Amino acid sequence: MTRNLDLSTESNWQLMYSVSIPATVIGTVGGKTYYAKITPIRPGIILDKAVLGIAINTTIPTGKRWSYAGSLSRFTDSSLGEIDIDKRKPLFLGRFNLAISDNLSNNYQLEIQVPKWFISCNLGIYQYEGDSRTIIEQELDVIKSAVISG
């Protein structure tokens, strides 16, 4: 469904979580440093909006050209365990990754999985606080308002 989002207005975005994570050094062999994989990042925050922005960066070795930054998944708890709300969404370096879900009926949490080759991760999660209703929802509200006042 189509949404009219005002993405360029800074006040519509709220920083919900920010972290910098270095990978653990396993050891050095022949002058090359080896790192442990950064484990999945679960911020432990409860979100309730359909629109998120994810900013993710890493240290890119000289001579390398990386664009893939991992994946994002949304999940919620149930009496039977965690339930995935939607498919994993790929994330990219050098972009403000927009994640929109129409499948939300509950509060949810996030998991970010960075690639195994990342030796650091700088992550910012923003929640869109502006009007994110679909065009149909907006038109329905106008009709409801007219019926109530009329």
PDB file of C-alpha atoms in Angstrom:
ATOM      1  CA  MET A   1       0.000   0.000   0.000  1.00  0.00           C
ATOM      2  CA  THR A   2       1.208   3.491  -0.773  1.00  0.00           C
ATOM      3  CA  ARG A   3       2.312   5.779   2.045  1.00  0.00           C
ATOM      4  CA  ASN A   4       2.999   9.511   1.890  1.00  0.00           C
ATOM      5  CA  LEU A   5       6.141   9.803   4.017  1.00  0.00           C
ATOM      6  CA  ASP A   6       8.033  13.012   4.694  1.00  0.00           C
ATOM      7  CA  LEU A   7      11.458  11.375   4.896  1.00  0.00           C
ATOM      8  CA  SER A   8      13.482  14.577   4.483  1.00  0.00           C
ATOM      9  CA  THR A   9      12.201  16.253   7.666  1.00  0.00           C
ATOM     10  CA  GLU A  10      14.748  15.543  10.407  1.00  0.00           C
ATOM     11  CA  SER A  11      12.201  15.957  13.215  1.00  0.00           C
ATOM     12  CA  ASN A  12      10.269  12.953  11.833  1.00  0.00           C
ATOM     13  CA  TRP A  13      13.125  10.628  12.836  1.00  0.00           C
ATOM     14  CA  GLN A  14      13.987   9.545  16.368  1.00  0.00           C
ATOM     15  CA  LEU A  15      17.267   7.785  17.162  1.00  0.00           C
ATOM     16  CA  MET A  16      16.277   4.651  19.063  1.00  0.00           C
ATOM     17  CA  TYR A  17      19.626   2.875  19.344  1.00  0.00           C
ATOM     18  CA  SER A  18      23.259   3.533  18.559  1.00  0.00           C
ATOM     19  CA  VAL A  19      26.288   1.302  19.091  1.00  0.00           C
ATOM     20  CA  SER A  20      29.854   0.718  17.902  1.00  0.00           C
ATOM     21  CA  ILE A  21      31.070  -2.882  18.091  1.00  0.00           C
ATOM     22  CA  PRO A  22      34.631  -4.011  17.359  1.00  0.00           C
ATOM     23  CA  ALA A  23      35.233  -7.639  16.366  1.00  0.00           C
ATOM     24  CA  THR A  24      37.357  -9.648  18.802  1.00  0.00           C
ATOM     25  CA  VAL A  25      40.900 -10.355  17.644  1.00  0.00           C
ATOM     26  CA  ILE A  26      41.518 -14.124  17.575  1.00  0.00           C
ATOM     27  CA  GLY A  27      45.194 -13.889  16.739  1.00  0.00           C
ATOM     28  CA  THR A  28      47.831 -12.930  14.230  1.00  0.00           C
ATOM     29  CA  VAL A  29      49.541 -15.327  11.834  1.00  0.00           C
ATOM     30  CA  GLY A  30      52.249 -14.217   9.438  1.00  0.00           C
ATOM     31  CA  GLY A  31      51.410 -10.563  10.043  1.00  0.00           C
ATOM     32  CA  LYS A  32      47.712 -11.058   9.239  1.00  0.00           C
ATOM     33  CA  THR A  33      45.157 -10.413  11.979  1.00  0.00           C
ATOM     34  CA  TYR A  34      42.189 -12.762  12.329  1.00  0.00           C
ATOM     35  CA  TYR A  35      38.900 -11.708  13.890  1.00  0.00           C
ATOM     36  CA  ALA A  36      35.937 -13.532  15.403  1.00  0.00           C
ATOM     37  CA  LYS A  37      32.631 -13.011  13.629  1.00  0.00           C
ATOM     38  CA  ILE A  38      30.458 -10.289  15.171  1.00  0.00           C
ATOM     39  CA  THR A  39      27.439 -12.022  16.674  1.00  0.00           C
ATOM     40  CA  PRO A  40      23.899 -10.995  15.670  1.00  0.00           C
ATOM     41  CA  ILE A  41      22.985  -7.623  17.178  1.00  0.00           C
ATOM     42  CA  ARG A  42      19.760  -7.560  19.189  1.00  0.00           C
ATOM     43  CA  PRO A  43      19.317  -4.040  20.566  1.00  0.00           C
ATOM     44  CA  GLY A  44      16.720  -5.111  23.154  1.00  0.00           C
ATOM     45  CA  ILE A  45      14.395  -2.216  22.347  1.00  0.00           C
ATOM     46  CA  ILE A  46      10.681  -2.539  21.677  1.00  0.00           C
ATOM     47  CA  LEU A  47       9.489  -0.763  18.527  1.00  0.00           C
ATOM     48  CA  ASP A  48       5.943  -0.059  17.373  1.00  0.00           C
ATOM     49  CA  LYS A  49       6.185   1.902  14.121  1.00  0.00           C
ATOM     50  CA  ALA A  50       6.078   0.445  10.611  1.00  0.00           C
ATOM     51  CA  VAL A  51       8.909   2.611   9.229  1.00  0.00           C
ATOM     52  CA  LEU A  52      12.549   2.387  10.317  1.00  0.00           C
ATOM     53  CA  GLY A  53      15.827   3.777   9.075  1.00  0.00           C
ATOM     54  CA  ILE A  54      19.046   1.833   9.589  1.00  0.00           C
ATOM     55  CA  ALA A  55      22.501   3.382   9.214  1.00  0.00           C
ATOM     56  CA  ILE A  56      25.366   0.878   9.269  1.00  0.00           C
ATOM     57  CA  ASN A  57      29.084   1.344   8.621  1.00  0.00           C
ATOM     58  CA  THR A  58      32.300  -0.609   9.035  1.00  0.00           C
ATOM     59  CA  THR A  59      36.022  -0.302   8.478  1.00  0.00           C
ATOM     60  CA  ILE A  60      36.697  -1.291   4.871  1.00  0.00           C
ATOM     61  CA  PRO A  61      40.220  -2.554   4.173  1.00  0.00           C
ATOM     62  CA  THR A  62      42.322  -0.638   1.658  1.00  0.00           C
ATOM     63  CA  GLY A  63      41.656  -1.808  -1.876  1.00  0.00           C
ATOM     64  CA  LYS A  64      38.319  -3.463  -1.048  1.00  0.00           C
ATOM     65  CA  ARG A  65      34.899  -2.316  -2.312  1.00  0.00           C
ATOM     66  CA  TRP A  66      32.086  -3.480  -0.071  1.00  0.00           C
ATOM     67  CA  SER A  67      28.440  -2.532  -0.357  1.00  0.00           C
ATOM     68  CA  TYR A  68      26.605  -5.335   1.484  1.00  0.00           C
ATOM     69  CA  ALA A  69      26.143  -4.615   5.201  1.00  0.00           C
ATOM     70  CA  GLY A  70      24.169  -7.641   6.385  1.00  0.00           C
ATOM     71  CA  SER A  71      20.488  -8.145   7.038  1.00  0.00           C
ATOM     72  CA  LEU A  72      17.664  -6.956   9.253  1.00  0.00           C
ATOM     73  CA  SER A  73      14.843  -9.061  10.652  1.00  0.00           C
ATOM     74  CA  ARG A  74      11.877  -8.101  12.826  1.00  0.00           C
ATOM     75  CA  PHE A  75      10.397 -10.497  15.343  1.00  0.00           C
ATOM     76  CA  THR A  76       7.860 -10.556  18.151  1.00  0.00           C
ATOM     77  CA  ASP A  77       7.346 -12.889  21.082  1.00  0.00           C
ATOM     78  CA  SER A  78       4.486 -15.317  21.426  1.00  0.00           C
ATOM     79  CA  SER A  79       3.582 -18.008  23.923  1.00  0.00           C
ATOM     80  CA  LEU A  80       5.220 -20.499  21.535  1.00  0.00           C
ATOM     81  CA  GLY A  81       8.448 -18.548  20.987  1.00  0.00           C
ATOM     82  CA  GLU A  82       9.720 -15.864  18.648  1.00  0.00           C
ATOM     83  CA  ILE A  83       7.787 -15.168  15.443  1.00  0.00           C
ATOM     84  CA  ASP A  84       9.399 -13.541  12.398  1.00  0.00           C
ATOM     85  CA  ILE A  85       7.238 -10.643  11.233  1.00  0.00           C
ATOM     86  CA  ASP A  86       8.676 -10.355   7.746  1.00  0.00           C
ATOM     87  CA  LYS A  87      11.501 -11.635   5.539  1.00  0.00           C
ATOM     88  CA  ARG A  88      15.091 -10.670   6.216  1.00  0.00           C
ATOM     89  CA  LYS A  89      15.865  -7.358   4.550  1.00  0.00           C
ATOM     90  CA  PRO A  90      19.323  -6.757   3.075  1.00  0.00           C
ATOM     91  CA  LEU A  91      21.248  -3.742   4.384  1.00  0.00           C
ATOM     92  CA  PHE A  92      23.816  -1.711   2.447  1.00  0.00           C
ATOM     93  CA  LEU A  93      26.823   0.414   3.392  1.00  0.00           C
ATOM     94  CA  GLY A  94      26.806   4.122   2.631  1.00  0.00           C
ATOM     95  CA  ARG A  95      23.009   4.356   2.595  1.00  0.00           C
ATOM     96  CA  PHE A  96      20.223   5.137   5.003  1.00  0.00           C
ATOM     97  CA  ASN A  97      18.389   1.812   4.714  1.00  0.00           C
ATOM     98  CA  LEU A  98      14.615   2.237   4.813  1.00  0.00           C
ATOM     99  CA  ALA A  99      12.604  -0.674   6.242  1.00  0.00           C
ATOM    100  CA  ILE A 100       8.819  -0.539   5.901  1.00  0.00           C
ATOM    101  CA  SER A 101       6.510  -3.291   7.127  1.00  0.00           C
ATOM    102  CA  ASP A 102       2.782  -3.613   6.512  1.00  0.00           C
ATOM    103  CA  ASN A 103       2.577  -6.759   8.650  1.00  0.00           C
ATOM    104  CA  LEU A 104       2.666  -5.061  12.041  1.00  0.00           C
ATOM    105  CA  SER A 105      -0.015  -5.662  14.605  1.00  0.00           C
ATOM    106  CA  ASN A 106       2.262  -5.977  17.633  1.00  0.00           C
ATOM    107  CA  ASN A 107       5.281  -4.321  19.094  1.00  0.00           C
ATOM    108  CA  TYR A 108       8.443  -5.928  17.752  1.00  0.00           C
ATOM    109  CA  GLN A 109      12.194  -6.226  18.179  1.00  0.00           C
ATOM    110  CA  LEU A 110      15.088  -6.311  15.728  1.00  0.00           C
ATOM    111  CA  GLU A 111      18.046  -8.468  14.887  1.00  0.00           C
ATOM    112  CA  ILE A 112      20.848  -7.235  12.655  1.00  0.00           C
ATOM    113  CA  GLN A 113      23.293  -9.770  11.242  1.00  0.00           C
ATOM    114  CA  VAL A 114      26.460  -8.236   9.816  1.00  0.00           C
ATOM    115  CA  PRO A 115      28.679 -10.119   7.334  1.00  0.00           C
ATOM    116  CA  LYS A 116      31.353 -12.400   8.765  1.00  0.00           C
ATOM    117  CA  TRP A 117      34.117 -10.259   7.249  1.00  0.00           C
ATOM    118  CA  PHE A 118      33.210  -7.101   9.244  1.00  0.00           C
ATOM    119  CA  ILE A 119      35.914  -6.156  11.755  1.00  0.00           C
ATOM    120  CA  SER A 120      33.771  -3.397  13.263  1.00  0.00           C
ATOM    121  CA  CYS A 121      30.187  -2.210  13.132  1.00  0.00           C
ATOM    122  CA  ASN A 122      28.730   1.251  13.721  1.00  0.00           C
ATOM    123  CA  LEU A 123      24.951   1.029  13.871  1.00  0.00           C
ATOM    124  CA  GLY A 124      22.155   3.594  14.222  1.00  0.00           C
ATOM    125  CA  ILE A 125      18.473   2.643  14.317  1.00  0.00           C
ATOM    126  CA  TYR A 126      15.915   5.385  13.695  1.00  0.00           C
ATOM    127  CA  GLN A 127      12.150   5.151  14.054  1.00  0.00           C
ATOM    128  CA  TYR A 128       9.957   7.279  11.779  1.00  0.00           C
ATOM    129  CA  GLU A 129       7.660   9.397  13.967  1.00  0.00           C
ATOM    130  CA  GLY A 130       5.854  11.251  11.168  1.00  0.00           C
ATOM    131  CA  ASP A 131       2.525  10.291   9.635  1.00  0.00           C
ATOM    132  CA  SER A 132       3.024   6.820   8.155  1.00  0.00           C
ATOM    133  CA  ARG A 133      -0.576   5.905   7.425  1.00  0.00           C
ATOM    134  CA  THR A 134      -1.348   4.514   4.000  1.00  0.00           C
ATOM    135  CA  ILE A 135      -3.364   6.660   1.589  1.00  0.00           C
ATOM    136  CA  ILE A 136      -6.366   4.390   2.201  1.00  0.00           C
ATOM    137  CA  GLU A 137      -6.057   4.861   5.977  1.00  0.00           C
ATOM    138  CA  GLN A 138      -5.845   8.636   5.513  1.00  0.00           C
ATOM    139  CA  GLU A 139      -8.944   8.696   3.290  1.00  0.00           C
ATOM    140  CA  LEU A 140     -10.821   6.471   5.742  1.00  0.00           C
ATOM    141  CA  ASP A 141     -10.008   8.907   8.570  1.00  0.00           C
ATOM    142  CA  VAL A 142     -11.409  11.796   6.478  1.00  0.00           C
ATOM    143  CA  ILE A 143     -14.625   9.830   5.879  1.00  0.00           C
ATOM    144  CA  LYS A 144     -14.932   8.929   9.580  1.00  0.00           C
ATOM    145  CA  SER A 145     -14.411  12.555  10.547  1.00  0.00           C
ATOM    146  CA  ALA A 146     -17.084  13.706   8.076  1.00  0.00           C
ATOM    147  CA  VAL A 147     -19.562  11.114   9.382  1.00  0.00           C
ATOM    148  CA  ILE A 148     -18.934  12.049  13.027  1.00  0.00           C
ATOM    149  CA  SER A 149     -19.165  15.813  12.451  1.00  0.00           C
ATOM    150  CA  GLY A 150     -21.937  15.657   9.911  1.00  0.00           C
TER     151      GLY A 150
END
